[in-house]
mmCIF file of C-alpha atoms in Angstrom:
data_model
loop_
_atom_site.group_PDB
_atom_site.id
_atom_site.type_symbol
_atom_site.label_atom_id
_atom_site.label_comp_id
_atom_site.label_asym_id
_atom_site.label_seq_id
_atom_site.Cartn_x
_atom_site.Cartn_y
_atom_site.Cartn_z
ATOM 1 C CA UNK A 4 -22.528 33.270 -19.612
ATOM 2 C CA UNK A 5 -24.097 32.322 -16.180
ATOM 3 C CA UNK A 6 -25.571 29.157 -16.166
ATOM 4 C CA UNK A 7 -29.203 28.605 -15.692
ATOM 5 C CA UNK A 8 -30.992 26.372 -13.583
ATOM 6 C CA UNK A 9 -32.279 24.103 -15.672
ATOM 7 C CA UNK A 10 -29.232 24.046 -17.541
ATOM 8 C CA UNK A 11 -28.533 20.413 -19.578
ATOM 9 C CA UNK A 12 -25.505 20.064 -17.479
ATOM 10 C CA UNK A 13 -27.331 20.067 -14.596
ATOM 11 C CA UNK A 14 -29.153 16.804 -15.750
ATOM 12 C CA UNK A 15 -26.467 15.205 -17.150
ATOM 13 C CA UNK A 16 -24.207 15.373 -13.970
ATOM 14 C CA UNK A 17 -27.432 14.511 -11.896
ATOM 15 C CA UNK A 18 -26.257 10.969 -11.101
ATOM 16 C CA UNK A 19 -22.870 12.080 -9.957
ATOM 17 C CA UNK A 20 -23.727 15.236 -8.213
ATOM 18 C CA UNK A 21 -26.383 12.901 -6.491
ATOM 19 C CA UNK A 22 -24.209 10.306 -5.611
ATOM 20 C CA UNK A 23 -21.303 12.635 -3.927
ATOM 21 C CA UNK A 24 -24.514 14.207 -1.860
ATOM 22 C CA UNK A 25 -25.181 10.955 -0.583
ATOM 23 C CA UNK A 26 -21.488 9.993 0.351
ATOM 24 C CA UNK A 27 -20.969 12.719 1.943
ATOM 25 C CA UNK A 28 -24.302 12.628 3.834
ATOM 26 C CA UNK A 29 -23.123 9.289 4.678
ATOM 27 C CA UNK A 30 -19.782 10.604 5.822
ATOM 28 C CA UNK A 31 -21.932 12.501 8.385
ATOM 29 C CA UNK A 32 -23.486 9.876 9.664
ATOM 30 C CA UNK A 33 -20.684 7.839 10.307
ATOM 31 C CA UNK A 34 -18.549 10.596 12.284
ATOM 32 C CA UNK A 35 -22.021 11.156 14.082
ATOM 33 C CA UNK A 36 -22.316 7.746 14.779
ATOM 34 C CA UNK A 37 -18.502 6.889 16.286
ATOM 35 C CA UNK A 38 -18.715 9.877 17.880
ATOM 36 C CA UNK A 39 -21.236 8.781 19.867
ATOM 37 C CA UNK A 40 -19.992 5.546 20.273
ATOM 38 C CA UNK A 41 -16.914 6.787 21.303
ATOM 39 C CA UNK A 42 -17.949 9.259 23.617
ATOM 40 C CA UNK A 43 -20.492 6.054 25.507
ATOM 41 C CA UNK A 44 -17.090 3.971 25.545
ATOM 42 C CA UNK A 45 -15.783 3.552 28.965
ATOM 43 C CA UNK A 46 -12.277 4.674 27.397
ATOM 44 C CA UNK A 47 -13.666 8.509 27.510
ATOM 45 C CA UNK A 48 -15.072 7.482 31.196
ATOM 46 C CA UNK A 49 -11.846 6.617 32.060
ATOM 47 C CA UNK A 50 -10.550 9.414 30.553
ATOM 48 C CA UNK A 51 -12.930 12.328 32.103
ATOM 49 C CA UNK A 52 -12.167 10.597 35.539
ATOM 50 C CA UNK A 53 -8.412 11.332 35.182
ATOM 51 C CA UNK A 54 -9.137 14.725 34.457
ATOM 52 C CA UNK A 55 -11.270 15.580 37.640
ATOM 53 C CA UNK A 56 -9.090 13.791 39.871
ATOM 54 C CA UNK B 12 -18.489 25.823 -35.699
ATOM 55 C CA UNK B 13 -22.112 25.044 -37.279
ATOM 56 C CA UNK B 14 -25.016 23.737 -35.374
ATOM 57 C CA UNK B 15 -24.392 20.563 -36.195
ATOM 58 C CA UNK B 16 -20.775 20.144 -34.875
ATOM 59 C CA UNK B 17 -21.619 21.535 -31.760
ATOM 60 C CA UNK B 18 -24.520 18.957 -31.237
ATOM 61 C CA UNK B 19 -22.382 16.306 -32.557
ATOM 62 C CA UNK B 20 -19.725 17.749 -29.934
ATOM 63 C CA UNK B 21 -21.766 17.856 -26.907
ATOM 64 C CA UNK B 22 -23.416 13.963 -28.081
ATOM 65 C CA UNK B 23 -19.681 13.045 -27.584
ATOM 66 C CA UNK B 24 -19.175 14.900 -24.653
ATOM 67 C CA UNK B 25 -22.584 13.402 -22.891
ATOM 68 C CA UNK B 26 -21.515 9.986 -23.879
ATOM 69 C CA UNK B 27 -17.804 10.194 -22.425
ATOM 70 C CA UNK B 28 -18.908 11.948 -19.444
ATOM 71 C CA UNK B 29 -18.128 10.291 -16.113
ATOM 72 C CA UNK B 30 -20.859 8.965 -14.174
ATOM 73 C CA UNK B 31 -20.796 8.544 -10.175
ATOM 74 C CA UNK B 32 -20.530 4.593 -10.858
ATOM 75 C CA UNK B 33 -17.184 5.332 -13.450
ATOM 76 C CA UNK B 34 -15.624 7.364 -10.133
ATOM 77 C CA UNK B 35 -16.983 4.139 -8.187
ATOM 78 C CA UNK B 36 -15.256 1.304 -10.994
ATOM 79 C CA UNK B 37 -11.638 3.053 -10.065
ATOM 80 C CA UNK B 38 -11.915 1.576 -6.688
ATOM 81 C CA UNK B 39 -11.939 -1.636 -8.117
ATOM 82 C CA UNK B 40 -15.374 -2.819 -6.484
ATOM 83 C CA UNK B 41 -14.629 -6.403 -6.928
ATOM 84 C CA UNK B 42 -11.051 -6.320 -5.641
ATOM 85 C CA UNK B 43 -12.695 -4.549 -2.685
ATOM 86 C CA UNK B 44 -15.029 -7.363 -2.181
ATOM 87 C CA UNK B 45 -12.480 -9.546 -1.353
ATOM 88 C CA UNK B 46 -10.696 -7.206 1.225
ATOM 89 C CA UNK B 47 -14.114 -6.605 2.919
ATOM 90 C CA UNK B 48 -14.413 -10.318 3.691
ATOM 91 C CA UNK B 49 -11.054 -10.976 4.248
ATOM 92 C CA UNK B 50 -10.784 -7.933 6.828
ATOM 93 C CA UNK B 51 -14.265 -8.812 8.032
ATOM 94 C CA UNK B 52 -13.012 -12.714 9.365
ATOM 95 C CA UNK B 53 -9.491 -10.810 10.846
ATOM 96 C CA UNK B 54 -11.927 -8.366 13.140
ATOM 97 C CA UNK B 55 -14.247 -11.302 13.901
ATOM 98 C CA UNK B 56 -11.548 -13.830 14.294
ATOM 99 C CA UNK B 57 -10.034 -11.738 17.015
ATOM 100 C CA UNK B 58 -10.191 -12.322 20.889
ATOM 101 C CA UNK B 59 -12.194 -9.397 21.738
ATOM 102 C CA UNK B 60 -15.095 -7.888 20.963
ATOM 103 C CA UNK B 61 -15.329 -4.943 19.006
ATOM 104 C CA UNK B 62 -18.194 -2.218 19.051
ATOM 105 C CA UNK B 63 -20.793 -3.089 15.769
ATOM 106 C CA UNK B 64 -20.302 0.105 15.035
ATOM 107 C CA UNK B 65 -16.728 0.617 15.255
ATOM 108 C CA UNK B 66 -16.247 -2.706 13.601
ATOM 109 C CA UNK B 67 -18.276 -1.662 10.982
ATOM 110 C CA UNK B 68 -16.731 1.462 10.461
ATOM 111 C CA UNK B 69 -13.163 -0.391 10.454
ATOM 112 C CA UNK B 70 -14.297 -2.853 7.559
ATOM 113 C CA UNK B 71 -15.071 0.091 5.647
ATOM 114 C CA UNK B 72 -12.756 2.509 6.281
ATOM 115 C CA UNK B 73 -10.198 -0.792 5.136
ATOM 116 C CA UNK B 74 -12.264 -1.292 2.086
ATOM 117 C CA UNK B 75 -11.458 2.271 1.109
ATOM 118 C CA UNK B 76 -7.947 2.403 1.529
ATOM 119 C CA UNK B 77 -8.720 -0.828 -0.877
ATOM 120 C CA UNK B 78 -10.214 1.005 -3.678
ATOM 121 C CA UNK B 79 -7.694 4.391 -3.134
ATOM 122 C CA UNK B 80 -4.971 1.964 -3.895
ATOM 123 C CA UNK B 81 -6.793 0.542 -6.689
ATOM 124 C CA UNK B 82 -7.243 4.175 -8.023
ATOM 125 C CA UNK B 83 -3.781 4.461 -7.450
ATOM 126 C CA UNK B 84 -2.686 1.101 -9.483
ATOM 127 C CA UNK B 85 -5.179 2.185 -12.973
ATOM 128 C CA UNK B 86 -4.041 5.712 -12.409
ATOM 129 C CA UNK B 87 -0.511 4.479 -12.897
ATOM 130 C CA UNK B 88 -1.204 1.437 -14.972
ATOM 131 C CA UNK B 89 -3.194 3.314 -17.457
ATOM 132 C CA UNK B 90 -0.725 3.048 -20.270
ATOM 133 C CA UNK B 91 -0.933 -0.755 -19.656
ATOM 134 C CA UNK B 92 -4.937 -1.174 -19.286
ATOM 135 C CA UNK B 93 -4.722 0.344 -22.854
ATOM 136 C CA UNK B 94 -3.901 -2.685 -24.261
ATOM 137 C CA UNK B 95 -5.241 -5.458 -22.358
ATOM 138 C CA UNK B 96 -8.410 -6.577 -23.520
ATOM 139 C CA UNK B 97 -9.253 -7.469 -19.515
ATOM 140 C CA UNK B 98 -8.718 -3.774 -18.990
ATOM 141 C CA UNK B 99 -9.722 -1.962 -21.443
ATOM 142 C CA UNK B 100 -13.135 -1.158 -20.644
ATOM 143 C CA UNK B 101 -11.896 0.532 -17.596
ATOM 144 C CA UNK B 102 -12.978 4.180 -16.868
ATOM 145 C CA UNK B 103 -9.290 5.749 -17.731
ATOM 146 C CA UNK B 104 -8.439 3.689 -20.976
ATOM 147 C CA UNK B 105 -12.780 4.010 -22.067
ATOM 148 C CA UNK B 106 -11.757 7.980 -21.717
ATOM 149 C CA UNK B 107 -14.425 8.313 -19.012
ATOM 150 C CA UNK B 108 -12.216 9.634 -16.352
ATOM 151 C CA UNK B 109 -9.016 11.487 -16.376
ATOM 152 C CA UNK B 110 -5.588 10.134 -14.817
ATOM 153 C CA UNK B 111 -5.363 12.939 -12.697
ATOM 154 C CA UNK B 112 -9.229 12.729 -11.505
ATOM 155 C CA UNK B 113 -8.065 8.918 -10.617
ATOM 156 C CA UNK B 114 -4.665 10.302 -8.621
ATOM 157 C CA UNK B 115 -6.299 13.116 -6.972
ATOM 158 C CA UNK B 116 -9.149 10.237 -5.845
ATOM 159 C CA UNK B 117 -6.708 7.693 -4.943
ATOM 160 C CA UNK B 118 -4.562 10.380 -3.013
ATOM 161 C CA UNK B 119 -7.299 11.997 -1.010
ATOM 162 C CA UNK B 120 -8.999 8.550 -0.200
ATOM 163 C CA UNK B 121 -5.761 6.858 1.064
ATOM 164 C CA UNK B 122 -5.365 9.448 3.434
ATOM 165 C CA UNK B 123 -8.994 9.916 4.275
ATOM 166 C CA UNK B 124 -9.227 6.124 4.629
ATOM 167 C CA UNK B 125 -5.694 6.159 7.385
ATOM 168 C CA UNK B 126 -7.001 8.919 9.536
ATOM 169 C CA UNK B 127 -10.442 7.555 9.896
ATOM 170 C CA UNK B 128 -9.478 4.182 10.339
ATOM 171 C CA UNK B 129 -6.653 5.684 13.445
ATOM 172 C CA UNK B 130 -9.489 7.772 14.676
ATOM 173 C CA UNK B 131 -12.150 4.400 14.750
ATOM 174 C CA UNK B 132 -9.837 1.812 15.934
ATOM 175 C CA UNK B 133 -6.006 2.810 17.002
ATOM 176 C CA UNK B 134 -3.398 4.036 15.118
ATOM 177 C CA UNK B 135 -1.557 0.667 15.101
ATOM 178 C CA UNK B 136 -3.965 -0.169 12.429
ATOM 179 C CA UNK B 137 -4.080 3.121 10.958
ATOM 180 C CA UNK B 138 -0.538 2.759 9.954
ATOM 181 C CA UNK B 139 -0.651 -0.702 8.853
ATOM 182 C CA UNK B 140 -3.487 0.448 5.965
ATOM 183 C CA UNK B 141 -1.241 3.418 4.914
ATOM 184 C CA UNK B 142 1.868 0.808 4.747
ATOM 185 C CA UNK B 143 -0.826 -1.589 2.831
ATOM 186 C CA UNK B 144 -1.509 1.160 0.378
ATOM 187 C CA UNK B 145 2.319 2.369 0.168
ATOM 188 C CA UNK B 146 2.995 -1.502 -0.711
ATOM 189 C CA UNK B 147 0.517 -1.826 -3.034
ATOM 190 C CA UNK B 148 1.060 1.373 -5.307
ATOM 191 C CA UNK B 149 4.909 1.809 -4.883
ATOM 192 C CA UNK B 150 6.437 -1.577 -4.027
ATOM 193 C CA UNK B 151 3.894 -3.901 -6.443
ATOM 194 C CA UNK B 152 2.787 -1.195 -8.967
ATOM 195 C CA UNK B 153 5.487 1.066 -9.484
ATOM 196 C CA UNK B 154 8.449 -0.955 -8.430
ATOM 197 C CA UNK B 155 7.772 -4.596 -9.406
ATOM 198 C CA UNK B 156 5.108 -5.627 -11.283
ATOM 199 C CA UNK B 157 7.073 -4.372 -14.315
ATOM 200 C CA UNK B 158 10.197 -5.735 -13.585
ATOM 201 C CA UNK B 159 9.786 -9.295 -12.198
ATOM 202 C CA UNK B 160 8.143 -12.593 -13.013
ATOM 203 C CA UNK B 161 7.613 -12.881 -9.909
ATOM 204 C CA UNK B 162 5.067 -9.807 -9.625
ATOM 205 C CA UNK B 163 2.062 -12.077 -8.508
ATOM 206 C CA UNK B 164 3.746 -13.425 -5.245
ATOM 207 C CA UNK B 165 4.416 -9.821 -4.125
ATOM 208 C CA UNK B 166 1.435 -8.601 -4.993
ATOM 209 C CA UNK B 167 -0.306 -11.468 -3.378
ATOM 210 C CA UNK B 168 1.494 -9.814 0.126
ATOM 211 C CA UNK B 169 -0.642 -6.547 -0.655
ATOM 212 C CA UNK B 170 -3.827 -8.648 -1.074
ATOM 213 C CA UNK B 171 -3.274 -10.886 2.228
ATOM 214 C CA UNK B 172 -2.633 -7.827 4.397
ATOM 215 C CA UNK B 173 -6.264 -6.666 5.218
ATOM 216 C CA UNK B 174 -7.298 -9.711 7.878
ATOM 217 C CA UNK B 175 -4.098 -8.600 9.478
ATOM 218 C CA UNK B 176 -5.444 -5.242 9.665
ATOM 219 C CA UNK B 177 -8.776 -6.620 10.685
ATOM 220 C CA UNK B 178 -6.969 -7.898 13.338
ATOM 221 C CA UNK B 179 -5.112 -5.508 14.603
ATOM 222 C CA UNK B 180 -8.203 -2.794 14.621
ATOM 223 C CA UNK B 181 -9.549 -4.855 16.854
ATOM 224 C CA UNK B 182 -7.159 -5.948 19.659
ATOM 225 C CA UNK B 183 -4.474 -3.048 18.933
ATOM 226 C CA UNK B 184 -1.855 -5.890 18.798
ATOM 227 C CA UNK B 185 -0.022 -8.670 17.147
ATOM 228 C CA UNK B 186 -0.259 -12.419 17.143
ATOM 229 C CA UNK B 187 0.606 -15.642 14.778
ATOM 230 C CA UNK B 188 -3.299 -16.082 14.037
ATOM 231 C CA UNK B 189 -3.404 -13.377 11.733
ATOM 232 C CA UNK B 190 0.124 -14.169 9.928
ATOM 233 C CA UNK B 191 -1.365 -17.244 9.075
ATOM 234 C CA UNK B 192 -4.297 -15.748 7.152
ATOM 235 C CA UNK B 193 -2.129 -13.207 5.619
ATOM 236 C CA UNK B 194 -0.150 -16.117 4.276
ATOM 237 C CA UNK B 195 -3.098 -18.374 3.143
ATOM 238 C CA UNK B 196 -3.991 -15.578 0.598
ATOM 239 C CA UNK B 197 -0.112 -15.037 0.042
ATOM 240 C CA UNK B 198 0.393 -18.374 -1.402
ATOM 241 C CA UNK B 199 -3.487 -18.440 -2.723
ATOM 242 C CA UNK B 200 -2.426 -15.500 -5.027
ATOM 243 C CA UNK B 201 0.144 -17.058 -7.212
ATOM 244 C CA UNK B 202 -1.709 -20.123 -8.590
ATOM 245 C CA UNK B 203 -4.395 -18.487 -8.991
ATOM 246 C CA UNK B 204 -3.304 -15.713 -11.442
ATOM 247 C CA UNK B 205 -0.964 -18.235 -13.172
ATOM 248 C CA UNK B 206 -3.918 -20.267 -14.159
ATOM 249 C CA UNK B 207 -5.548 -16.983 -15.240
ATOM 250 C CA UNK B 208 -2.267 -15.951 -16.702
ATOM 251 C CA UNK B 209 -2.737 -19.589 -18.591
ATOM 252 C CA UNK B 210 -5.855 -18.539 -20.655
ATOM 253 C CA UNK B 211 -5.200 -15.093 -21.099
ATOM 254 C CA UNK B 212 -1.834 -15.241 -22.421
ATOM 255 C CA UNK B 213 -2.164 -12.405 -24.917
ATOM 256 C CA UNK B 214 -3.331 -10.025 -22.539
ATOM 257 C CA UNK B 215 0.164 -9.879 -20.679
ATOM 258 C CA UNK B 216 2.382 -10.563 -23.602
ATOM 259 C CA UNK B 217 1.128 -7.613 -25.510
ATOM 260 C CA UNK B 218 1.211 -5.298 -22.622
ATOM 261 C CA UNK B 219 4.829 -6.343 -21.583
ATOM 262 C CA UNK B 220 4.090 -7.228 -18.248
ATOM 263 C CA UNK B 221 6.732 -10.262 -17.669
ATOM 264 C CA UNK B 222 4.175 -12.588 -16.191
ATOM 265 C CA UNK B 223 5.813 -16.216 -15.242
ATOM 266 C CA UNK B 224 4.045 -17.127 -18.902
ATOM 267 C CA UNK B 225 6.059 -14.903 -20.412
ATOM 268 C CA UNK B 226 9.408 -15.480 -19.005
ATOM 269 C CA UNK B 227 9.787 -18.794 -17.766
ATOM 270 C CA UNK B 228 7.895 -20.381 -20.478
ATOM 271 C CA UNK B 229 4.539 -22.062 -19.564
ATOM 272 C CA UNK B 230 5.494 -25.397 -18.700
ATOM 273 C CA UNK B 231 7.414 -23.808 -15.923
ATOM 274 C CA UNK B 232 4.132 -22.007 -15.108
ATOM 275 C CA UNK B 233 2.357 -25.286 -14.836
ATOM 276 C CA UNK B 234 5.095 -26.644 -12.134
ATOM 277 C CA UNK B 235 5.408 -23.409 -10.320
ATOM 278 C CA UNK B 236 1.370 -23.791 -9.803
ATOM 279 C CA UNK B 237 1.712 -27.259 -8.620
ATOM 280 C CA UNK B 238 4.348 -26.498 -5.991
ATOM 281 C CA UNK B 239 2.601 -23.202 -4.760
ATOM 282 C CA UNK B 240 -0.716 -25.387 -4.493
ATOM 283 C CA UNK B 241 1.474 -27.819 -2.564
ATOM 284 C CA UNK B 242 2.839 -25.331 -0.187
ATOM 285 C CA UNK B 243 -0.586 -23.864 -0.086
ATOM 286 C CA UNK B 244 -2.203 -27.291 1.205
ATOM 287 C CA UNK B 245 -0.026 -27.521 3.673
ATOM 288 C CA UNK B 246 -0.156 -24.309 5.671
ATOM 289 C CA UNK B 247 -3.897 -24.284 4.745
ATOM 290 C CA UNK B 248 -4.357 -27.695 6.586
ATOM 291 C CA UNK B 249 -1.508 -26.509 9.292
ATOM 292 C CA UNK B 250 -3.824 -24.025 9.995
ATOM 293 C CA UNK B 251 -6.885 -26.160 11.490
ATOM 294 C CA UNK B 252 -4.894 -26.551 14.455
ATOM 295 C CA UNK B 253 -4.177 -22.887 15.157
ATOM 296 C CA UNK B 254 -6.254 -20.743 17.355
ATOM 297 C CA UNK B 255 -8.483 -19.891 14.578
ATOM 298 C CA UNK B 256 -8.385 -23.065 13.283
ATOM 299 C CA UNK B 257 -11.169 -26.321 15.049
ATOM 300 C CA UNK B 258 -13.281 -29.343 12.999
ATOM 301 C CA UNK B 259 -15.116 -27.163 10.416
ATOM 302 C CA UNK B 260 -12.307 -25.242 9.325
ATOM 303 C CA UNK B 261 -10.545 -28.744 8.852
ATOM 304 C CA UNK B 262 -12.863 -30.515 7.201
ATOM 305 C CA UNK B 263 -13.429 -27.612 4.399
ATOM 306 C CA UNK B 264 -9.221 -27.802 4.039
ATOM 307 C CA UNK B 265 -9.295 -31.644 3.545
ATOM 308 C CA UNK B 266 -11.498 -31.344 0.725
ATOM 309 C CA UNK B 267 -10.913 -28.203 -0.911
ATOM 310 C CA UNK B 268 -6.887 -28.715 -0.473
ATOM 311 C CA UNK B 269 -7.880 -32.182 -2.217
ATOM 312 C CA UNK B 270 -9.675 -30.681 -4.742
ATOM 313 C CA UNK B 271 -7.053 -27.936 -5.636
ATOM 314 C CA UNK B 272 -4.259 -30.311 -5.533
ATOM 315 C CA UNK B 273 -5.801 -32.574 -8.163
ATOM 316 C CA UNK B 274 -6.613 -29.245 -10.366
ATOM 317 C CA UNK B 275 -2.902 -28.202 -10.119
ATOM 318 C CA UNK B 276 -2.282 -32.080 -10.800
ATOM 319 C CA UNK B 277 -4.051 -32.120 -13.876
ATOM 320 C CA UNK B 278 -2.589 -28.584 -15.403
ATOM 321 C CA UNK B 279 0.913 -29.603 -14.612
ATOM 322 C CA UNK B 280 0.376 -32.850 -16.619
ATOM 323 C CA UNK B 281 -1.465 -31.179 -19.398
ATOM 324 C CA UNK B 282 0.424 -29.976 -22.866
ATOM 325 C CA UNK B 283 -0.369 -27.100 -24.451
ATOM 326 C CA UNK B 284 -1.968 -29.108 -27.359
ATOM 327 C CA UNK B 285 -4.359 -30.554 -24.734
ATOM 328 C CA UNK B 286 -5.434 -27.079 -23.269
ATOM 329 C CA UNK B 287 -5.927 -25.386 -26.797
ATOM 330 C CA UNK B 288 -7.986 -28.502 -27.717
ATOM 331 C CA UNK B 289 -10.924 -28.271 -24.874
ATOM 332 C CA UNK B 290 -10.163 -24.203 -24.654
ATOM 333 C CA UNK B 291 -8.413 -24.472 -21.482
ATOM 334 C CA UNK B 292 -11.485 -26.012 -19.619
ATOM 335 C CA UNK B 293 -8.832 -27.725 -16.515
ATOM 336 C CA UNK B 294 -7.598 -24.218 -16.278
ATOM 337 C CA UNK B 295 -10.548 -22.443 -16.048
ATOM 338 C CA UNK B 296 -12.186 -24.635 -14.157
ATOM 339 C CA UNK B 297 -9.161 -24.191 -11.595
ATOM 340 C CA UNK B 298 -9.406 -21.101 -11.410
ATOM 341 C CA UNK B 299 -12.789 -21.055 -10.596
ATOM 342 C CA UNK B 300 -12.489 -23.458 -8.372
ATOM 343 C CA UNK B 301 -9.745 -20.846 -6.442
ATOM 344 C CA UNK B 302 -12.133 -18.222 -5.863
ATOM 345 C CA UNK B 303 -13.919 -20.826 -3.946
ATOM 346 C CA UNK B 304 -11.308 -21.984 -2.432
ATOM 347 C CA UNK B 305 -10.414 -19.118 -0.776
ATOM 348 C CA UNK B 306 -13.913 -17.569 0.388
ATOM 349 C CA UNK B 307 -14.946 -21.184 1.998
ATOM 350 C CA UNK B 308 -11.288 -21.045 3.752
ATOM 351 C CA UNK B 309 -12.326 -18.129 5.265
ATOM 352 C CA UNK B 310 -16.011 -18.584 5.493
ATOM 353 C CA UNK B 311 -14.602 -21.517 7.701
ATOM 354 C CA UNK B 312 -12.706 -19.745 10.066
ATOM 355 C CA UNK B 313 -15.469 -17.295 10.658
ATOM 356 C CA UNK B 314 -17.498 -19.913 11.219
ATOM 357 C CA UNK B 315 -15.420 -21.367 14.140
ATOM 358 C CA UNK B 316 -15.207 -17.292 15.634
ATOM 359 C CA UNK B 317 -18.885 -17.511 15.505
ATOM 360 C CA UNK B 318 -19.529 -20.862 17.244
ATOM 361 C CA UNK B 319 -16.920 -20.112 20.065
ATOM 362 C CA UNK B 320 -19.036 -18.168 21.868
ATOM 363 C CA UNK B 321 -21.331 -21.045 22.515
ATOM 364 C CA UNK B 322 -18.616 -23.293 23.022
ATOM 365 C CA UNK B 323 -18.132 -25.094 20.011
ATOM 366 C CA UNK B 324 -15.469 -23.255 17.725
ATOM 367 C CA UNK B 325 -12.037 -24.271 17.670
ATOM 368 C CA UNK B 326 -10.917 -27.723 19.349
ATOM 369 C CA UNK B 327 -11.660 -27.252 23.074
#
C-alpha cells in the first residue's frame, strides 16, 4: 500500500522531518559560509601565488 | 486484530515515537553546554585571532563531537540508565529511541564533527576531538567507569579536554595555558560528582557503578572531596599568575576557592546522621555552589582575553 500524502505519518513525524530539513539547511550554510571565508583568507592567496609562480 | 487494537496500537506507537528533540536529548544538551563555554574561553583565550566565522564554526563543530560522544556513552550505558532514577527518563531507557538509532548517531556525528572541525581549523585539532571522543566512549565508558572508583577523575580528563581543543583550533599549537584549564576542570570534576554521588546514593548503588560511595565508604568520600578541593584551590589560585591569568581572574579564585574550601570543610566534618537530618542541604548546596564555581573561573579568564586588547587583561 503506497502511502498517501496526507498520510497520519506524515503529521506525526512533522517535527522531526522538519527539524533534520533545517539541520541540514544549516549544514549548507555553514560549508557556504567557511568556504567563503576560506577562500578570502590570505592562506588561499598565498597559496594561488605559489601556483602561478 | 479488531479496530480497536489497532487504534490502541498506533496510540502507543504515536506516543513512543521519537521526536526531533528525543534525537536532540542523546547529545546530552546540557553536558554540551558546558563544552561550548569551556571551548569558547580556550579559542578566545588564545594569542591570535581567529576568523568569527571560523571560530564559530570550531565551537560548534567541538560541541558536536560533545553530544556524538554523549550518544555514544547512553548508547552503551543503556542497560545502566535503566535503573537510575537520574536516567531513566532518557530517550533509550523511555523506549523513545533505539540503541542502534543512538550508535549509528553517535558514529556518524563523531566523524562528521573530526572532519569538519580539520577542514575549519587544522587537523591538529581535528585529531585532538576524535582522541576526546575515543577517550570518552572507550577509555571512561567502556573501559573504566565500570571497573574503578576512581571513574570520576578519568572522566573528569574527557570533560577538561575541549578548552584545549579551543586552543589548539586556534593557534594550531601547544602551550602550558591551556593545560592549566584542562586541569582546573580535571580536579573540578571529582568533588563535584562526589557531592552529587553524596545525595544520590541509591542511584549508583543499584546500578553497580562502584562510585567512591560505594567502595570506599562515604566518610572516605567526604575526605577525598576535601583534598581534591584543596588541590583544586591551589592550581586554581596558581593560575592568576599564568598568561591567562591577571587581577579579575584572581580576585574571583580568592573568593570562590574560599567559598569551596569551607563547603568541602563542612561535608568532611559532617556525619551521616547530620546530612540525613537537614536532607543533605551542605551537600547540595556544594554542589551548587560547583557549577558556579567553575563557569565564574572561566567567565574570569575570558574576561581578562577580552580586556587585553585594550590593555588591561592579565598583569602587564
Amino acid at each position: 500500500m503506497s502511502l498517501r500524502k496526507n498520510h497520519e505519518l506524515h503529521q506525526r513525524r512533522f517535527s522531526r522531518n522538519l527539524g533534520v530539513g533545517l539541520t541540514l539547511a544549516a549544514f549548507i550554510v555553514i560549508i557556504f559560509g567557511l568556504t567563503v571565508v576560506k577562500v578570502s583568507g590570505t592562506d588561499f592567496g598565498m597559496a594561488t601565488q605559489e601556483v602561478q609562480n | 486484530m479488531t479496530d480497536a487494537s489497532i487504534n490502541a496500537s498506533t496510540a502507543t506507537a504515536q506516543a513512543d515515537e521519537a521526536s526531533f528533540g528525543d534525537y536532540f536529548a542523546l547529545l546530552k544538551p546540557r553536558v554540551m553546554s558546558l563544552v561550548v563555554f569551556t571551548a569558547l574561553v580556550g579559542l578566545l583565550a588564545a594569542p591570535v585571532s581567529v576568523h568569527p566565522f571560523v571560530g564559530f564554526c570550531a565551537i560548534l563543530f567541538i560541541a558536536i563531537g560533545g553530544g556524538a560522544s554523549g550518544a555514544l556513552n547512553m548508547w552503551w550505558d543503556a542497560d545502566i540508565d535503566r535503573v537510575m532514577k537520574r536516567t531513566k527518563g532518557r530517550p533509550i531507557p523511555s523506549g523513545k529511541v533505539e540503541e542502534g538509532e543512538a550508535l549509528a548517531l553517535g558514529l556518524a556525528l563523531s566523524g562528521l564533527s573530526v572532519i569538519m572541525l580539520g577542514l575549519a581549523t587544522n587537523w591538529f585539532a581535528g585529531a585532538f576531538l576524535g582522541f576526546t571522543i575515543f577517550f570518552y566512549v572507550v577509555v571512561y565508558t567502556m573501559w573504566l567507569k565500570r571497573s574503578t572508583p576512581q571513574n570520576i577523575v578519568i572522566g573528569g580528563a574527557a570533560g577538561a579536554f575541549p578548552p584545549v581543543i579551543g586552543w589548539v583550533a586556534a593557534t594550531g599549537s601547544m602551550s602550558v595555558e591551556p593545560w592549566l584549564m584542562f586541569a582546573l576542570t580535571f580536579m573540578w570534576t571529582p568533588p563535584h560528582f562526589w557531592a552529587l554521588a553524596l545525595f544520590m546514593r541509591s542511584d549508583y548503588d543499584d546500578a553497580g557503578v562502584p562510585m567512591l560511595t560505594v567502595t570506599h565508604g562515604r566518610r572516605a568520600t567526604r575526605v577525598h572531596i576535601l583534598v581534591y578541593t584543596a588541590l583544586l584551590a591551589i592550581l586554581a589560585l596558581g593560575t592568576a599568575f599564568s598568561g591567562i591569568g591577571g587581577p579579575v581572574y584572581l580576585t574571583v579564585a580568592l573568593v570562590l576557592n574560599a567559598l569551596f574550601l569551607h563547603g568541602a570543610w563542612r561535608i568532611s566534618r559532617r556525619t551521616e546522621e547530620d546530612s540525613e537530618a537537614d536532607n543533605f542541604k551542605v551537600e547540595r548546596s556544594f554542589f551548587k555552589l560547583s557549577l558556579l564555581y567553575l563557569f565564574l573561573h572561566f567567565g574570569a579568564i575570558l574576561v581578562e582575553a577580552l580586556l587585553k586588547p585594550y590593555g588591561l587583561g592579565g598583569w602587564s
